[in-house]
Amino acid sequence: MNMAPLTTGAMLDRLADIAVSAGQEILAVRERGVRAGIKADASPVTEADQAAEELILKSLAEVWPEIPVIAEEAASAGNLPAAGKRFFLVDPLDGTKEFIRGDDGFTVNIALVEDGEPLLGVVLAPARGSLYAGAKGEGAWRTDLVGGQLSGNRRPISARAAARPPRAVASISHRDEQTNAFLAERGITDVVGIGSSLKFCLVAEGDADIYPRFGPTMEWDTAAGHAVLRAAGGSVTDLENRPFVYGKASAGYKNGGFIARGR
């Protein structure tokens, strides 16, 4: 395949459409009533996770059959194809706990990884009617949904230089003592609690300055938000200030701790 389409707005547009369709599946499940189960790792799963992932996998296979897909629910069931140099990372419903509670802080995450880097990504917040997208060298943008469809009114977004004092964003469901200590050591008291990849997006659009994460995450939790943030001028590093990479098959696609920052 010619590499050009993989790094252009044309691919982002297609991924955005796929994410919106998955978001519609999720909201339809919510309207019918949410029933949750428990996976082997003790994390929750719903019909919405499964329906959205099925739609995304089918759609990606129709358009890019040659690109492997690492997706959360399939991975939980032991279906992990060889990732290769280039692959998709998919979380069909990031923030399942927020979804079950009836909150709006859940997202659909789709990212393309190449040579360990998140090349491009889309993050859809279906209950908020917002979609974030970004690609390396292409910048990042946000658009709102109207009547459940993309409006076409895109607003470029950009990470900001850190405010003084900085504003942090942190997990609602997974905030731990390491996070609290990190914030206290830096005198950060302005902290926004939110679920899912929206934390990356808040930093990407300049509504927050830093997102520290010490607890466990998976690559599909972070790749799309990372791609958006990087395209917006921000960065993500591990706790030793090294590049945060993807494709860690030997580790089961588990992430270590990281710090996401604006400019």
mmCIF file of C-alpha atoms in Angstrom, residues 69-199:
data_model
loop_
_atom_site.group_PDB
_atom_site.id
_atom_site.type_symbol
_atom_site.label_atom_id
_atom_site.label_comp_id
_atom_site.label_asym_id
_atom_site.label_seq_id
_atom_site.Cartn_x
_atom_site.Cartn_y
_atom_site.Cartn_z
ATOM 1 C CA VAL A 69 -5.622 -5.024 14.866
ATOM 2 C CA ILE A 70 -4.978 -5.364 18.597
ATOM 3 C CA ALA A 71 -8.348 -4.789 20.279
ATOM 4 C CA GLU A 72 -9.249 -4.922 23.963
ATOM 5 C CA GLU A 73 -12.042 -7.477 24.046
ATOM 6 C CA ALA A 74 -10.416 -9.789 21.506
ATOM 7 C CA ALA A 75 -7.159 -9.589 23.459
ATOM 8 C CA SER A 76 -9.002 -10.422 26.687
ATOM 9 C CA ALA A 77 -10.299 -13.551 24.944
ATOM 10 C CA GLY A 78 -6.761 -14.516 23.943
ATOM 11 C CA ASN A 79 -6.965 -13.337 20.329
ATOM 12 C CA LEU A 80 -3.703 -11.460 19.823
ATOM 13 C CA PRO A 81 -2.462 -11.358 16.221
ATOM 14 C CA ALA A 82 1.179 -10.573 15.553
ATOM 15 C CA ALA A 83 1.363 -6.783 15.560
ATOM 16 C CA GLY A 84 4.124 -6.275 13.011
ATOM 17 C CA LYS A 85 5.632 -2.927 12.061
ATOM 18 C CA ARG A 86 2.264 -1.247 11.622
ATOM 19 C CA PHE A 87 -0.955 -2.086 13.471
ATOM 20 C CA PHE A 88 -4.136 -0.637 14.907
ATOM 21 C CA LEU A 89 -4.849 -0.395 18.632
ATOM 22 C CA VAL A 90 -8.545 -0.307 19.518
ATOM 23 C CA ASP A 91 -10.399 0.278 22.759
ATOM 24 C CA PRO A 92 -14.085 0.122 21.806
ATOM 25 C CA LEU A 93 -15.235 1.563 25.132
ATOM 26 C CA ASP A 94 -12.598 3.239 27.267
ATOM 27 C CA GLY A 95 -14.078 4.129 30.628
ATOM 28 C CA THR A 96 -16.461 1.214 31.045
ATOM 29 C CA LYS A 97 -16.885 2.051 34.738
ATOM 30 C CA GLU A 98 -18.015 5.575 33.839
ATOM 31 C CA PHE A 99 -20.368 4.126 31.223
ATOM 32 C CA ILE A 100 -21.918 1.732 33.748
ATOM 33 C CA ARG A 101 -22.383 4.569 36.259
ATOM 34 C CA GLY A 102 -24.222 6.630 33.656
ATOM 35 C CA ASP A 103 -21.460 9.251 33.388
ATOM 36 C CA ASP A 104 -20.439 10.781 30.053
ATOM 37 C CA GLY A 105 -16.662 10.375 30.431
ATOM 38 C CA PHE A 106 -16.178 7.335 28.198
ATOM 39 C CA THR A 107 -14.620 7.151 24.743
ATOM 40 C CA VAL A 108 -13.995 5.101 21.622
ATOM 41 C CA ASN A 109 -10.254 4.931 20.878
ATOM 42 C CA ILE A 110 -8.689 3.965 17.541
ATOM 43 C CA ALA A 111 -4.980 4.487 16.824
ATOM 44 C CA LEU A 112 -2.511 3.496 14.129
ATOM 45 C CA VAL A 113 0.928 2.588 15.449
ATOM 46 C CA GLU A 114 4.027 2.451 13.277
ATOM 47 C CA ASP A 115 7.518 1.538 14.480
ATOM 48 C CA GLY A 116 6.346 1.829 18.079
ATOM 49 C CA GLU A 117 4.925 5.349 17.664
ATOM 50 C CA PRO A 118 1.252 6.360 17.668
ATOM 51 C CA LEU A 119 1.116 7.789 14.154
ATOM 52 C CA LEU A 120 -2.500 8.943 14.257
ATOM 53 C CA GLY A 121 -5.589 8.512 16.382
ATOM 54 C CA VAL A 122 -9.212 9.378 16.963
ATOM 55 C CA VAL A 123 -10.962 9.666 20.319
ATOM 56 C CA LEU A 124 -14.750 9.901 20.309
ATOM 57 C CA ALA A 125 -16.747 10.866 23.400
ATOM 58 C CA PRO A 126 -20.211 9.788 22.172
ATOM 59 C CA ALA A 127 -22.206 10.971 25.187
ATOM 60 C CA ARG A 128 -20.514 14.375 24.997
ATOM 61 C CA GLY A 129 -20.863 14.626 21.233
ATOM 62 C CA SER A 130 -17.177 15.411 20.709
ATOM 63 C CA LEU A 131 -14.480 13.850 18.562
ATOM 64 C CA TYR A 132 -10.745 14.522 18.747
ATOM 65 C CA ALA A 133 -8.325 13.517 16.008
ATOM 66 C CA GLY A 134 -4.680 14.036 15.212
ATOM 67 C CA ALA A 135 -1.827 12.733 13.107
ATOM 68 C CA LYS A 136 1.923 13.183 13.170
ATOM 69 C CA GLY A 137 2.759 16.191 11.022
ATOM 70 C CA GLU A 138 -0.916 16.989 10.381
ATOM 71 C CA GLY A 139 -1.933 18.712 13.626
ATOM 72 C CA ALA A 140 -4.929 17.935 15.819
ATOM 73 C CA TRP A 141 -8.544 19.024 15.786
ATOM 74 C CA ARG A 142 -11.852 18.679 17.574
ATOM 75 C CA THR A 143 -15.300 18.554 16.063
ATOM 76 C CA ASP A 144 -18.744 18.290 17.604
ATOM 77 C CA LEU A 145 -21.476 15.903 16.575
ATOM 78 C CA VAL A 146 -24.866 17.198 15.459
ATOM 79 C CA GLY A 147 -27.704 14.710 15.516
ATOM 80 C CA GLY A 148 -25.188 11.964 16.152
ATOM 81 C CA GLN A 149 -23.177 12.823 13.025
ATOM 82 C CA LEU A 150 -19.935 14.722 12.515
ATOM 83 C CA SER A 151 -20.713 18.381 11.901
ATOM 84 C CA GLY A 152 -17.732 19.073 9.649
ATOM 85 C CA ASN A 153 -16.952 22.155 11.739
ATOM 86 C CA ARG A 154 -13.415 21.383 12.844
ATOM 87 C CA ARG A 155 -11.549 23.455 15.386
ATOM 88 C CA PRO A 156 -7.756 23.065 15.481
ATOM 89 C CA ILE A 157 -6.503 22.329 18.980
ATOM 90 C CA SER A 158 -3.094 22.930 20.502
ATOM 91 C CA ALA A 159 -1.460 22.079 23.800
ATOM 92 C CA ARG A 160 -0.440 25.126 25.807
ATOM 93 C CA ALA A 161 2.704 26.097 27.638
ATOM 94 C CA ALA A 162 2.201 25.100 31.259
ATOM 95 C CA ALA A 163 0.298 27.586 33.379
ATOM 96 C CA ARG A 164 1.687 28.720 36.716
ATOM 97 C CA PRO A 165 0.602 26.926 38.775
ATOM 98 C CA PRO A 166 -0.131 24.101 36.335
ATOM 99 C CA ARG A 167 -3.465 22.369 36.073
ATOM 100 C CA ALA A 168 -3.464 18.578 36.189
ATOM 101 C CA VAL A 169 -5.922 15.977 35.021
ATOM 102 C CA ALA A 170 -6.209 12.605 36.725
ATOM 103 C CA SER A 171 -8.241 9.432 36.697
ATOM 104 C CA ILE A 172 -11.517 9.262 38.589
ATOM 105 C CA SER A 173 -11.539 5.483 39.022
ATOM 106 C CA HIS A 174 -7.795 4.816 39.379
ATOM 107 C CA ARG A 175 -6.240 7.739 41.255
ATOM 108 C CA ASP A 176 -3.618 6.415 43.655
ATOM 109 C CA GLU A 177 -1.207 7.605 46.334
ATOM 110 C CA GLN A 178 1.652 7.939 43.846
ATOM 111 C CA THR A 179 -0.424 10.378 41.836
ATOM 112 C CA ASN A 180 -1.329 12.330 44.958
ATOM 113 C CA ALA A 181 2.335 12.485 45.996
ATOM 114 C CA PHE A 182 3.416 13.606 42.512
ATOM 115 C CA LEU A 183 0.898 16.440 42.572
ATOM 116 C CA ALA A 184 1.729 17.464 46.137
ATOM 117 C CA GLU A 185 5.480 17.571 45.439
ATOM 118 C CA ARG A 186 4.835 20.052 42.636
ATOM 119 C CA GLY A 187 2.303 22.122 44.520
ATOM 120 C CA ILE A 188 -0.447 21.250 42.058
ATOM 121 C CA THR A 189 -3.864 21.718 43.632
ATOM 122 C CA ASP A 190 -5.974 22.380 40.537
ATOM 123 C CA VAL A 191 -6.858 18.844 39.451
ATOM 124 C CA VAL A 192 -9.617 17.820 37.051
ATOM 125 C CA GLY A 193 -10.930 14.298 37.558
ATOM 126 C CA ILE A 194 -12.189 12.610 34.405
ATOM 127 C CA GLY A 195 -12.309 9.143 32.896
ATOM 128 C CA SER A 196 -10.933 7.521 29.757
ATOM 129 C CA SER A 197 -8.739 9.101 27.070
ATOM 130 C CA LEU A 198 -10.432 12.430 27.660
ATOM 131 C CA LYS A 199 -7.518 13.140 30.003
#
